[in-house]
XYZ file of C-alpha atoms in Angstrom:
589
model
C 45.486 -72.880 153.869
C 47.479 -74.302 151.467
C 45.898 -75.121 147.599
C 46.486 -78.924 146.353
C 47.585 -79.078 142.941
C 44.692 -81.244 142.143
C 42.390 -78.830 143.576
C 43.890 -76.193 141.418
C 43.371 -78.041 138.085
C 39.873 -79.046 138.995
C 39.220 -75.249 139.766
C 40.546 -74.490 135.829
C 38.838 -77.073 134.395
C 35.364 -75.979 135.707
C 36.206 -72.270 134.971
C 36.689 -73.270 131.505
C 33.709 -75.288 130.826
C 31.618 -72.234 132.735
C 33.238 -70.106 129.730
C 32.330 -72.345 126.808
C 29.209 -73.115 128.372
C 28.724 -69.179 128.216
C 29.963 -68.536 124.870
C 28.280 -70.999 123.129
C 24.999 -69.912 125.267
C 25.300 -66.012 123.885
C 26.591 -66.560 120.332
C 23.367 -68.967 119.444
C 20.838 -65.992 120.989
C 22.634 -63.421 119.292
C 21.407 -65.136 115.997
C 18.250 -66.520 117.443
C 16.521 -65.038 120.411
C 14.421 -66.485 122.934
C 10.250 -66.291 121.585
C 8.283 -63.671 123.526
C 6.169 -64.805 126.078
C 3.304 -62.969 125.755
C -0.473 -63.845 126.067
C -0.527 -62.760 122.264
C 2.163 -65.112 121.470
C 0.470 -68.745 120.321
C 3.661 -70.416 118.928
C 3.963 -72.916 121.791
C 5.289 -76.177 121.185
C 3.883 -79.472 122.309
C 5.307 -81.245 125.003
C 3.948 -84.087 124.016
C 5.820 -84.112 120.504
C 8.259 -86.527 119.758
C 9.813 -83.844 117.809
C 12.411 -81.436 119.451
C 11.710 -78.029 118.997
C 14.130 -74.729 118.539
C 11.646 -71.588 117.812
C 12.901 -68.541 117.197
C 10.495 -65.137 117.486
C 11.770 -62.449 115.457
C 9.511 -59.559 116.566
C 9.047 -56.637 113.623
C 11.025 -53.976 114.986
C 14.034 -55.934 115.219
C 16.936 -54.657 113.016
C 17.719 -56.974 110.049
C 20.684 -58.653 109.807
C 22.812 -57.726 106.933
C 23.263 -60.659 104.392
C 24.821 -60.221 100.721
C 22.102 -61.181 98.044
C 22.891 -62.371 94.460
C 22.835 -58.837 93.484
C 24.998 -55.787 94.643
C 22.173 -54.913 97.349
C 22.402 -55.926 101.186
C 19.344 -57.231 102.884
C 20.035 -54.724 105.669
C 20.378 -51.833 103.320
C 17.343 -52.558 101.975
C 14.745 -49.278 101.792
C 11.408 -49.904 100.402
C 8.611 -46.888 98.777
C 4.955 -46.867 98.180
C 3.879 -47.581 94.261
C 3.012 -44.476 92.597
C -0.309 -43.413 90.929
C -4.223 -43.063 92.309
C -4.561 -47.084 90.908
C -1.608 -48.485 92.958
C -3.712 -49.923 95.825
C -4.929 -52.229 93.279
C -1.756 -52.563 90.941
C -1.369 -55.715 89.284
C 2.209 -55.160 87.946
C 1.253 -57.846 84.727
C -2.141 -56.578 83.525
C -1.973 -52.743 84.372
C 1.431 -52.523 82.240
C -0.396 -49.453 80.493
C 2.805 -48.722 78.330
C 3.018 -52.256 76.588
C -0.691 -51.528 76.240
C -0.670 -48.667 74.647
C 2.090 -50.126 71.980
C -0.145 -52.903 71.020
C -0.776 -52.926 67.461
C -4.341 -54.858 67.615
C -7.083 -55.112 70.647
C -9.165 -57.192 68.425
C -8.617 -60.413 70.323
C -8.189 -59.076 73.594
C -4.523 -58.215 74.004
C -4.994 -55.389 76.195
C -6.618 -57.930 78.973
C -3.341 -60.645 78.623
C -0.179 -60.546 80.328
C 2.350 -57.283 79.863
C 4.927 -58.031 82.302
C 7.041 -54.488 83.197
C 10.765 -55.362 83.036
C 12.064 -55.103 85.828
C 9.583 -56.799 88.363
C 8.448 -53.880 90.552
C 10.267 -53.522 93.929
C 7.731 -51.016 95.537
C 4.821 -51.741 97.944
C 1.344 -51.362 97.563
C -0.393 -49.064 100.109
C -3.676 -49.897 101.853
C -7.314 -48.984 101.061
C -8.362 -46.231 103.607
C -9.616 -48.071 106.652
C -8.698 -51.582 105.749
C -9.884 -54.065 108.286
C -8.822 -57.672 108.447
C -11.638 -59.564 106.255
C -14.843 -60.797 107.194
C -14.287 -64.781 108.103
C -15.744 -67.556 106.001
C -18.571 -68.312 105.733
C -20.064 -65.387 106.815
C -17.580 -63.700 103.921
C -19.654 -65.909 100.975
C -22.620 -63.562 101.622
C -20.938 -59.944 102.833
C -17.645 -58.442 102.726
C -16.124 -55.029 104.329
C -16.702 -52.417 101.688
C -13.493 -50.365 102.655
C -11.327 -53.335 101.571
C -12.824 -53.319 97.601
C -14.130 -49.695 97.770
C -15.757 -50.383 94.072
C -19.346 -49.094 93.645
C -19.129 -49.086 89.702
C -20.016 -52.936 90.389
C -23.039 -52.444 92.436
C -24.447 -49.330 90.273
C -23.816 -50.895 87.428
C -25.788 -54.195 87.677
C -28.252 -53.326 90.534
C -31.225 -54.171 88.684
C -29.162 -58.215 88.387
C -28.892 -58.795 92.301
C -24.994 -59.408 91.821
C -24.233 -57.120 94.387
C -25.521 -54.569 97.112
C -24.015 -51.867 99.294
C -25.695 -52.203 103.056
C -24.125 -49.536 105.478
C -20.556 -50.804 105.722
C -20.213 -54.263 103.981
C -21.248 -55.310 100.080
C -23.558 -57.914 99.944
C -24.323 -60.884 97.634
C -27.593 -61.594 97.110
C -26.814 -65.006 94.915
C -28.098 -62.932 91.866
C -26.603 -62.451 88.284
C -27.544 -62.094 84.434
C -29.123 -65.403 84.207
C -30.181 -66.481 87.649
C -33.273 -64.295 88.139
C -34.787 -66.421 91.227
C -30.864 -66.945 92.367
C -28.178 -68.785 91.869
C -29.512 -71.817 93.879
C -32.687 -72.320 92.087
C -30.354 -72.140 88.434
C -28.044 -74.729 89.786
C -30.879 -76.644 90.951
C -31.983 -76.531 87.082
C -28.954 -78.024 86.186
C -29.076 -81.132 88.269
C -32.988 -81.358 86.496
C -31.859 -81.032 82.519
C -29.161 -83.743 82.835
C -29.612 -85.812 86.234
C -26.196 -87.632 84.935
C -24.563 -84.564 86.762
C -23.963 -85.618 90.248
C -22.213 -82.473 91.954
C -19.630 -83.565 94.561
C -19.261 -87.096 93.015
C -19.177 -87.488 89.305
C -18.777 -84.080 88.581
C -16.239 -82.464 91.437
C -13.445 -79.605 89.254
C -15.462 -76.996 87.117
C -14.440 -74.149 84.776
C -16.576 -71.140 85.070
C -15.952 -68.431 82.509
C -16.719 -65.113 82.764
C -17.987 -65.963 85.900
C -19.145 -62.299 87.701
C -18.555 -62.242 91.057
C -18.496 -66.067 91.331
C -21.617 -66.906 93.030
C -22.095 -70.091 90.611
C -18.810 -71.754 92.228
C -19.496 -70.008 95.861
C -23.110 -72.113 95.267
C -21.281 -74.649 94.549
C -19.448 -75.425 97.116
C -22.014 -76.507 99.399
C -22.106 -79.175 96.804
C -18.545 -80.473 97.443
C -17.380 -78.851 93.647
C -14.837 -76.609 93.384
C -15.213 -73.746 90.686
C -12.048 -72.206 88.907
C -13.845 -69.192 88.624
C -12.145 -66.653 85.888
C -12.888 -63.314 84.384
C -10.656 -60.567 82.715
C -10.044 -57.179 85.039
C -12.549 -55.307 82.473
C -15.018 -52.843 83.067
C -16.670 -55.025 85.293
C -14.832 -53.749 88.346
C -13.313 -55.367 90.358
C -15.604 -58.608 89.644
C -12.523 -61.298 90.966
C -11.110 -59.002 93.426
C -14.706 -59.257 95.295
C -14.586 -63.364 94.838
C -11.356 -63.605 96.666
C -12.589 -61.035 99.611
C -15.361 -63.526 100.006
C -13.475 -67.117 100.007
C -14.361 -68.174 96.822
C -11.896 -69.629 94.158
C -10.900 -67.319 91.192
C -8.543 -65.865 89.106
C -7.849 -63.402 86.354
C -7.715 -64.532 82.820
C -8.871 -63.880 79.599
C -9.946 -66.150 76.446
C -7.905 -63.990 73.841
C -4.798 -65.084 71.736
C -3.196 -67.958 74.117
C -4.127 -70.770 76.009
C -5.434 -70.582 79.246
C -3.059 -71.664 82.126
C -4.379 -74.684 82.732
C -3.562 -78.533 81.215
C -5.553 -80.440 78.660
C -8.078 -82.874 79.767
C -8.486 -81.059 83.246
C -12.504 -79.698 83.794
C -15.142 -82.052 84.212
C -17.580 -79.670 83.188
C -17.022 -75.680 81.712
C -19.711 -73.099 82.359
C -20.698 -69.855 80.660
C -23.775 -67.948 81.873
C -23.883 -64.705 78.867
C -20.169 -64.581 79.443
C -19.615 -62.395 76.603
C -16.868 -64.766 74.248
C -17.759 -65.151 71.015
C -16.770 -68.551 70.575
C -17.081 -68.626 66.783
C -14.367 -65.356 66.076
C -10.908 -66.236 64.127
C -11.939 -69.674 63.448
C -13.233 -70.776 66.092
C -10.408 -70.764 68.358
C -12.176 -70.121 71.611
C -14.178 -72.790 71.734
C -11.226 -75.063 70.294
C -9.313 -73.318 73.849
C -12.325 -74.692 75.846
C -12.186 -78.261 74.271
C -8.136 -78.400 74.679
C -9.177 -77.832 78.720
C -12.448 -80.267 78.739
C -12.019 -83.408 80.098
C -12.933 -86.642 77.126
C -16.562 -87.116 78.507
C -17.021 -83.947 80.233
C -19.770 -80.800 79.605
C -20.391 -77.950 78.402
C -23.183 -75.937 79.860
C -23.952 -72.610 77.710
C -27.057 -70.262 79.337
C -27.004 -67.601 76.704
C -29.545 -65.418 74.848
C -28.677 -67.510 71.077
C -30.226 -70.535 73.164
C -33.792 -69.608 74.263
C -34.304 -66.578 71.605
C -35.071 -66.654 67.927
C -34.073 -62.826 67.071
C -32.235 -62.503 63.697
C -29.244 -61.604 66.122
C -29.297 -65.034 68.178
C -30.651 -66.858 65.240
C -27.266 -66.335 63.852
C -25.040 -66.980 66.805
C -26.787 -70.197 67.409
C -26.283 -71.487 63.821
C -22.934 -70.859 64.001
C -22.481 -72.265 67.142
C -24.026 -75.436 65.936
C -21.930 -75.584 62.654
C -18.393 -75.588 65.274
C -19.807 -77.526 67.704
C -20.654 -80.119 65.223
C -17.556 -79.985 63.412
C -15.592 -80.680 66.759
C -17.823 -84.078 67.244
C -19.577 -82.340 70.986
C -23.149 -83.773 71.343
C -25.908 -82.025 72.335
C -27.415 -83.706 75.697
C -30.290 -81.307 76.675
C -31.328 -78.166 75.628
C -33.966 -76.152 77.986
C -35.733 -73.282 79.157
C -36.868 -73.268 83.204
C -39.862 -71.060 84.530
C -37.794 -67.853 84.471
C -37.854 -67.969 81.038
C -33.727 -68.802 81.092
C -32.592 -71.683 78.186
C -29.238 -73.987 78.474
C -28.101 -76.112 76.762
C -25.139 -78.699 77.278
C -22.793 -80.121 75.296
C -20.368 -83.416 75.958
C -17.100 -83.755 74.527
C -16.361 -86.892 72.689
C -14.342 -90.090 74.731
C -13.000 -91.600 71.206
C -11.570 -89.855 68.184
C -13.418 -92.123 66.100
C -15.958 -89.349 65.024
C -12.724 -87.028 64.593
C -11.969 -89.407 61.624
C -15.284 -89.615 60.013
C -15.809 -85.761 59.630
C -16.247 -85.517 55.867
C -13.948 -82.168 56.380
C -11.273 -82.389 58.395
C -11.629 -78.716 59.761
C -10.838 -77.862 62.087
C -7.739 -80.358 61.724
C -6.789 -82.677 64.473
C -3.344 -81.020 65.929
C -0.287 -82.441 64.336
C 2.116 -82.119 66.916
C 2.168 -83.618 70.713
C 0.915 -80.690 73.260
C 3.177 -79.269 75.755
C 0.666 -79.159 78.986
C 2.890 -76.474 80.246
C 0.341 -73.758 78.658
C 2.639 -70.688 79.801
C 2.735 -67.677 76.623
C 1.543 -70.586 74.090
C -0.910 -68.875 71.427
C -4.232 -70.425 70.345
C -4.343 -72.600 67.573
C -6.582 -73.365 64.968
C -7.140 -77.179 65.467
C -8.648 -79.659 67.454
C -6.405 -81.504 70.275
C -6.208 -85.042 70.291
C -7.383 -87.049 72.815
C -5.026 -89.094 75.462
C -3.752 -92.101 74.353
C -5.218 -94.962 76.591
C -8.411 -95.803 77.906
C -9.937 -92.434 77.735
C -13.320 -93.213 78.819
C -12.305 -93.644 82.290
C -13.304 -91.524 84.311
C -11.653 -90.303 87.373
C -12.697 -92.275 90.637
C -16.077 -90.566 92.516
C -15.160 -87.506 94.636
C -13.589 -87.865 97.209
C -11.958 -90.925 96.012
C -9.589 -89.791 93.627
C -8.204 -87.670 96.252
C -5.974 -90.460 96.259
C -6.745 -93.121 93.778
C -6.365 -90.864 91.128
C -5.986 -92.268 86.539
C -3.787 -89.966 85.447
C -4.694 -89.403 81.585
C -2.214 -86.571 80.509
C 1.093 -87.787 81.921
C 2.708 -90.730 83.562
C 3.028 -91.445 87.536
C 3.265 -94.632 89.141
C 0.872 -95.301 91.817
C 3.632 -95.976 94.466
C 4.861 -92.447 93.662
C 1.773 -90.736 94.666
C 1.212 -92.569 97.636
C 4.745 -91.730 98.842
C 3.920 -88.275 98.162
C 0.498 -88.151 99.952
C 1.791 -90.264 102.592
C 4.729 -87.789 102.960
C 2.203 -84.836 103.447
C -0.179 -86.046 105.534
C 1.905 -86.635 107.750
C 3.844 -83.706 107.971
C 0.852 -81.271 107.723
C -0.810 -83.077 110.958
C 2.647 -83.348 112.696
C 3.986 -80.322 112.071
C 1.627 -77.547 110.095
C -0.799 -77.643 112.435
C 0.698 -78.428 115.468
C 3.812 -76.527 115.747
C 3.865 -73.440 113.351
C 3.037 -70.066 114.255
C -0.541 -69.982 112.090
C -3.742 -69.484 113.357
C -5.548 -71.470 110.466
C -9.047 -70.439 111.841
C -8.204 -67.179 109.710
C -7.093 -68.952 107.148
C -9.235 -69.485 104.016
C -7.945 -68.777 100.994
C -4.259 -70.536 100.224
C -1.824 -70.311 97.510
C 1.065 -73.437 97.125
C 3.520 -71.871 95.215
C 5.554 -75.372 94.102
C 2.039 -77.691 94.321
C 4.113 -81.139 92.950
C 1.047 -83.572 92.863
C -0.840 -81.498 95.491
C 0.053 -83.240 98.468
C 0.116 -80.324 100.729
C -3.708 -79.220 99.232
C -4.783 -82.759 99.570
C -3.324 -83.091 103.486
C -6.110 -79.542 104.086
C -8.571 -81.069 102.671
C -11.015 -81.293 105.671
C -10.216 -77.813 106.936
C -12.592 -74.746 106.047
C -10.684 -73.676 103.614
C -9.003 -74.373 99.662
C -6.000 -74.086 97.661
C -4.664 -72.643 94.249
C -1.961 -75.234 93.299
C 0.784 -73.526 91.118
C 3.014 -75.878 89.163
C 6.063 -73.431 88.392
C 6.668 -73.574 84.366
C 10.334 -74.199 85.592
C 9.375 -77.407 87.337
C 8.168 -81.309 86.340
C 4.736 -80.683 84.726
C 2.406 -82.571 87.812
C -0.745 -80.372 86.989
C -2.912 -82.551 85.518
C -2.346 -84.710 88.469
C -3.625 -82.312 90.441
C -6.748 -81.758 88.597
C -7.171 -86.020 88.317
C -7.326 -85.692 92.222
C -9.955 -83.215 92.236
C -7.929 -80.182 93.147
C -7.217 -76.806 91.127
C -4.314 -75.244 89.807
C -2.637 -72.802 87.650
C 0.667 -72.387 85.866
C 3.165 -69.668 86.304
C 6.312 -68.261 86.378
C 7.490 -66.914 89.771
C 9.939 -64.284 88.479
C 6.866 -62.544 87.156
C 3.797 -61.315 88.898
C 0.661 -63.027 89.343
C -2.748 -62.581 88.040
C -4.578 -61.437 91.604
C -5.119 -58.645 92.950
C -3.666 -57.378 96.092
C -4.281 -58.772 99.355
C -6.355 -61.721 98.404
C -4.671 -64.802 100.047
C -4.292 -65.316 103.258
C -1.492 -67.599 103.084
C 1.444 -68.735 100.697
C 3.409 -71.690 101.101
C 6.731 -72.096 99.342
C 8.329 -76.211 99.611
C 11.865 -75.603 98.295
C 11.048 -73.706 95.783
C 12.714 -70.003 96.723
C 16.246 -71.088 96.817
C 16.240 -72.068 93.373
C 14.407 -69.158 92.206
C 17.443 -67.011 92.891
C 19.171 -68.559 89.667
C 16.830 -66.894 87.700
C 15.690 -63.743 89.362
C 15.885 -61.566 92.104
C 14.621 -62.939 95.182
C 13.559 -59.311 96.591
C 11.274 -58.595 93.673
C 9.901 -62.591 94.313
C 8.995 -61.480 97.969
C 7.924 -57.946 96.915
C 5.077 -60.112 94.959
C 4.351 -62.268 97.874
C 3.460 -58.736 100.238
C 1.699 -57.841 97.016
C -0.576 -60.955 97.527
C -0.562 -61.603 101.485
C -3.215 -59.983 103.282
C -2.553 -58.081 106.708
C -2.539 -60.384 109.112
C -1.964 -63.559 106.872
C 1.483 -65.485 106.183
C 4.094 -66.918 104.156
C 5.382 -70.710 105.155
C 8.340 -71.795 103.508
C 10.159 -75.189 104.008
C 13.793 -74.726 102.698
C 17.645 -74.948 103.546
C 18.494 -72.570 106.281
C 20.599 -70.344 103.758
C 17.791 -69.533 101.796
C 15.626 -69.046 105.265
C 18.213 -66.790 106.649
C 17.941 -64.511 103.474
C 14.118 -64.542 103.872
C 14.107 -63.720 107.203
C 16.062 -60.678 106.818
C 14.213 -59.313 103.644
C 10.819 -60.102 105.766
C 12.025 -58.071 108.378
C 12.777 -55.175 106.663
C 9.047 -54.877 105.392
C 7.947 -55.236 109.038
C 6.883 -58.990 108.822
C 7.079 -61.115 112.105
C 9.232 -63.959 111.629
C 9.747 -67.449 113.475
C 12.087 -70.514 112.779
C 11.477 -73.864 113.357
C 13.447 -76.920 113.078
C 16.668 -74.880 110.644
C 13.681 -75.943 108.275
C 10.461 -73.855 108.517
C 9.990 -70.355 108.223
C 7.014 -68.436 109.262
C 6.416 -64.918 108.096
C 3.249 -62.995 109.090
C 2.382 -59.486 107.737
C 1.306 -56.612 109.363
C -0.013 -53.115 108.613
C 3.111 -51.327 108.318
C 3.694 -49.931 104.665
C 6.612 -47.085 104.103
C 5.312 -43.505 105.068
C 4.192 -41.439 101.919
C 6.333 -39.190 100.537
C 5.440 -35.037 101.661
C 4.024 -32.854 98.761
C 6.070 -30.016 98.144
C-alpha cells in the first residue's frame, strides 16, 4: 500500500520527538538517579505540597563523580586514611597540637589548654571507639550514656566519692552530683532561686555562662527550667568532662580562661556561674575576672560557690580579700552571700547598669578601656581594663523569655526591627515548609545541632519547640550578628571554619551550612572543611547545606567518597548522612 507523503513526515516527526524525549530522559538520570524505594527509605515528598519536588538518592556505594577542586586534587581521586596515634579517636586537631605545645615558652596562664592549630588542617579520619553504638536518645541521655562511646573511667574513679559520675554495667550514669552539690544538683539550684528570688529561671534570667562546669549537670538541671547553659571547661585532667556533656544532650564546649578572650560577645550572659571552678580570678591583674565582666550582661550576676566564701582558713581568708578588693574596684555589688544546710556558701555579685560608679573610683584601676571593642573575640588577648558599657539605655533588659525570641533590644550592635522580622519570618517559614517536611532527616534523633553561618539565629529560633538546641556560630569572616543571637535568648560561639573546632569527635548530630561553604573555598580547602564536619557528625547524624548547585555538586562528590548517603532537593538542598564506614587500618608488618 502506498505511503502518503504526509504520513511519512508525521512518522519522522514522532520518531524524533521519541528520541529527544529519550535523550533528555537518560542524560538527567545519569546525573541524578531515581531515590530507592525501600521500606528504609523515608525521603518521601508530600503530595500535598505546593512545592515541586526533584529528589535525588545517592546511595554510599555509588562511585563519585570526578569534579576538579580549587586545588590540583579530583574529588574522584580522592583516598582518605585513619589518624595516627592511640589518642586519635578523640583527636581534636586545635588543642592536641602537642608540637606547638611543647614550643611554648610559658604554661603559666594556661597556653597549653588554648588553640594550636596544625598547619595544614588535617585531611585524615578519625576511627571509632570499639563497639560504638548510635547514642542513647534524649532525655533518657541527661541521666545515662553508652560507656563504649566515651570509654573514660579516669572521670568516674577519680571523683566517685562527688556523685559526678558512675559506671553501671554498660552505660555511665549521672547521678546530678558534683563538688558543691552534696544533696544534688536540684536541691543547689533550688538554693539559688532562695538567696536572690529576683532570679526567675526561664523568664528574667534565660542564657547562662557556666565555667568550669564538670560534666554539666548545673545547665542539664537547668533546662527543665527553660535556661540554656553555655557550659565550658578546658580538655584537662578532668577527662573527658565536655565530651560526656555532649553524649548526653547538654550544651557545652571547650574553652579555657587563659591569655584571650573567650569566644563569645560583650554584654551576652545574664548570669555567669562558677561552682570551685578552679580560676584564680585575681592572677596577672585581675584579668579573669575583667574576661568575665567583658561577657556579663549590664545588670546581670555573678554567682561564685567556692571554699574563700563559707571558710575562714588563712588560705580562703586571703582569696576572699582579694576577691573583694577587684570586685570592688570594678563597681559589682554584692546581693547575697549564704551558706544552705549542706554547709555550701555563695555568694552573688551584679554588674553595674551605669558607668557612673566607673567615674567615681578614687583610682582609676583597673582603667576603663580606651579603645571601642571589636565583638568579634577570635585570637584577641586579655586586657588589663575594664570594658565600657553600651552606649544607650543600658538598663533595659531584654524582653521575658520567650519573648525576646523575637522582640529582641539589641545593646551591642545595630539592627532594625524590620530586619529581624524579615529574617525570622524568612525561617520559619522555610524550616516548617521545607526542613521538616521534605528533607531526608529523621529529627526524632536529632538533639544536639550546630549552624555553622547562624546570621541572627533564625534557623535556631524556627527549632525552638522541638526536643532539641543549637550552637549558633557566627563565622569571624562574616557580619558580626552574635550578640543578636544572645539578645534573643539563644547561644553561640565564634570561629573560623578553615580551622578546627573546639569539640570532640562525634558530638553533634547535625550541621547545617546556609551559603556559607561556597565561599569558604576562597580561603581554604573545602576537603579539609568537610574532613572537620565527619570529625564532628556522629554515625548516623547529618550535614544540611542550602547553597548554589556548584558548590552542592562538589559536596556531594567529596561526601561520597567518605561513604556518606547523599540526597538533593530543589538544585538547593543537600542532605548528607554518615555512616559507619571509616578506611580499613593499615596491616602491621
Amino acid at each position: 500500500m502506498a505511503i502518503s507523503v504526509q504520513h511519512v513526515v508525521v512518522l519522522l516527526l514522532s520518531t524524533l520527538l521519541i528520541a529527544i524525549t529519550f535523550f533528555l530522559f537518560t542524560s538527567d538520570n545519569a546525573r541524578f538517579p531515581f531515590p530507592s524505594l525501600s521500606t528504609t527509605d523515608y525521603y518521601t515528598p508530600n503530595p500535598k505540597s505546593p512545592i515541586p519536588h526533584r529528589i535525588v538518592d545517592v546511595s554510599s556505594d555509588r562511585t563519585p563523580q570526578k569534579m576538579k577542586l580549587n586545588t590540583s586534587l579530583e574529588v574522584g581521586e580522592l583516598k582518605w586514611d585513619l589518624c595516627k596515634g592511640a589518642e586519635s579517636v578523640d583527636y581534636i586537631p586545635c588543642l592536641d597540637n602537642y608540637a606547638a605545645i611543647k614550643q611554648l615558652k610559658s604554661r603559666r596562664h594556661m597556653e597549653h589548654r588554648e588553640r594550636h592549630c596544625p598547619e595544614p588542617s588535617p585531611k585524615c579520619l578519625l576511627p571509632l571507639p570499639d563497639n560504638y553504638k548510635p547514642p542513647v536518645p534524649w532525655p533518657k541521655s541527661r541521666d545515662m550514656i553508652w560507656y563504649d562511646n566515651v570509654p573514660h573511667p579516669k572521670l568516674v574513679e577519680y571523683k566517685k566519692e562527688q556523685n559526678w559520675v558512675k559506671k553501671e554495667g554498660e552505660f555511665l550514669v549521672f547521678p546530678g552530683g558534683g563538688t558543691q552539690f552534696k544533696f544534688g544538683v536540684t536541691h543547689y539550684v533550688e538554693f539559688i532561686e532562695k538567696a536572690l528570688p529576683s532570679i526567675k529561671w526561664g523568664k528574667n534570667i534565660r542564657v547562662v555562662l557556666d565555667v568550669g562546669c564538670g560534666v554539666a549537670s548545673f545547665g542539664g538541671s537547668l533546662l527543665d527550667k527553660d535556661v540554656i547553659t553555655m557550659s565550658f571547661a578546658p580538655k584537662d585532667e578532668h577527662e573527658a568532662q565536655i565530651q560526656f556533656a555532649l553524649e548526653r544532650g547538654i550544651p557545652a564546649t571547650l574553652s579555657v580562661i587563659g591569655t584571650q578572650q573567650l569566644t563569645f560577645p560583650s554584654n551576652a550572659f545574664d548570669l555567669i556561674h562558677c561552682a570551685r571552678c578552679r580560676v584564680h580570678w585575681d592572677a596577672d591583674g585581675g584579668k579573669p575576672l575583667l574576661e568575665l565582666n567583658r561577657v556579663l550582661r549590664p545588670g546581670g550576676f555573678f554567682i561564685w560557690s567556692a571554699t574563700p566564701v563559707y571558710r575562714d582558713n588563712d588560705r580562703d581568708s586571703r582569696i576572699w580579700n582579694e576577691m573583694v578588693s577587684l570586685t570592688k574596684s570594678i563597681c559589682w555589688k554584692v546581693v547575697t552571700k549564704t551558706v544552705d544546710s549542706s554547709g555550701i556558701g555563695l555568694v552573688i555579685y551584679q554588674k553595674p547598669t551605669s558607668e557612673s560608679c566607673y567615674n567615681k573610683r578614687s583610682t582609676q584601676d583597673p582603667p576603663l578601656c580606651d579603645k571601642k571593642e571589636a565583638n568579634g573575640s577570635w585570637y584577641v588577648p586579655l586586657a588589663k581594663c575594664l570594658s565600657k558599657l553600651p552606649s544607650g539605655n543600658v538598663q533595659s533588659w531584654p524582653e521575658l523569655w520567650p519573648k525576646r525570641l523575637v522582640s529582641v533590644k539589641p545593646q551591642s550592635i545595630s539592627v532594625k526591627a524590620e530586619t529581624l522580622k524579615k529574617d525570622t519570618e524568612k525561617w520559619s517559614a522555610s524550616v516548617s515548609d521545607v526542613y521538616l517536611k521534605h528533607l531526608a532527616v529523621n529529627w526524632s534523633t536529632v538533639r544536639n545541632v550546630m549552624d555553622m553561618n547562624a546570621g541572627f539565629g533564625g534557623f535556631a529560633a524556627a527549632l525552638i519547640n522541638l526536643p532539641l538546641w543549637v550552637m549558633n556560630v557566627v563565622p569571624v569572616d562574616k557580619p558580626d550578628t552574635l550578640s543578636v543571637v544572645y539578645d534573643r535568648g539563644l547561644i553561640g560561639v565564634y570561629h573560623d571554619w578553615c580551622e578546627s573546632v573546639n569539640t570532640y569527635p562525634r558530638t553533634y548530630d547535625l550541621l547545617h551550612s546556609s551559603f556559607l561553604l561556597g565561599d569558604l573555598t576562597q580561603r581554604c580547602e573545602i576537603v579539609q572543611v568537610v574532613a572537620e564536619i565527619d570529625r564532628i557528625v556522629r554515625p548516623g547524624g547529618y550535614l544540611v547545606v542550602q547553597d548554589n548547585m556548584e558548590t552542592i555538586m562538589k559536596l556531594e562528590s567529596i561526601l561520597g567518597s567518605l561513604h556518606w548517603s547523599t540526597k538533593i532537593y530543589e538544585d538547593r538542598f543537600l542532605v548528607g548522612r554518615k555512616g559507619f564506614w571509616r578506611p580499613a587500618k593499615p596491616e602491621l608488618r
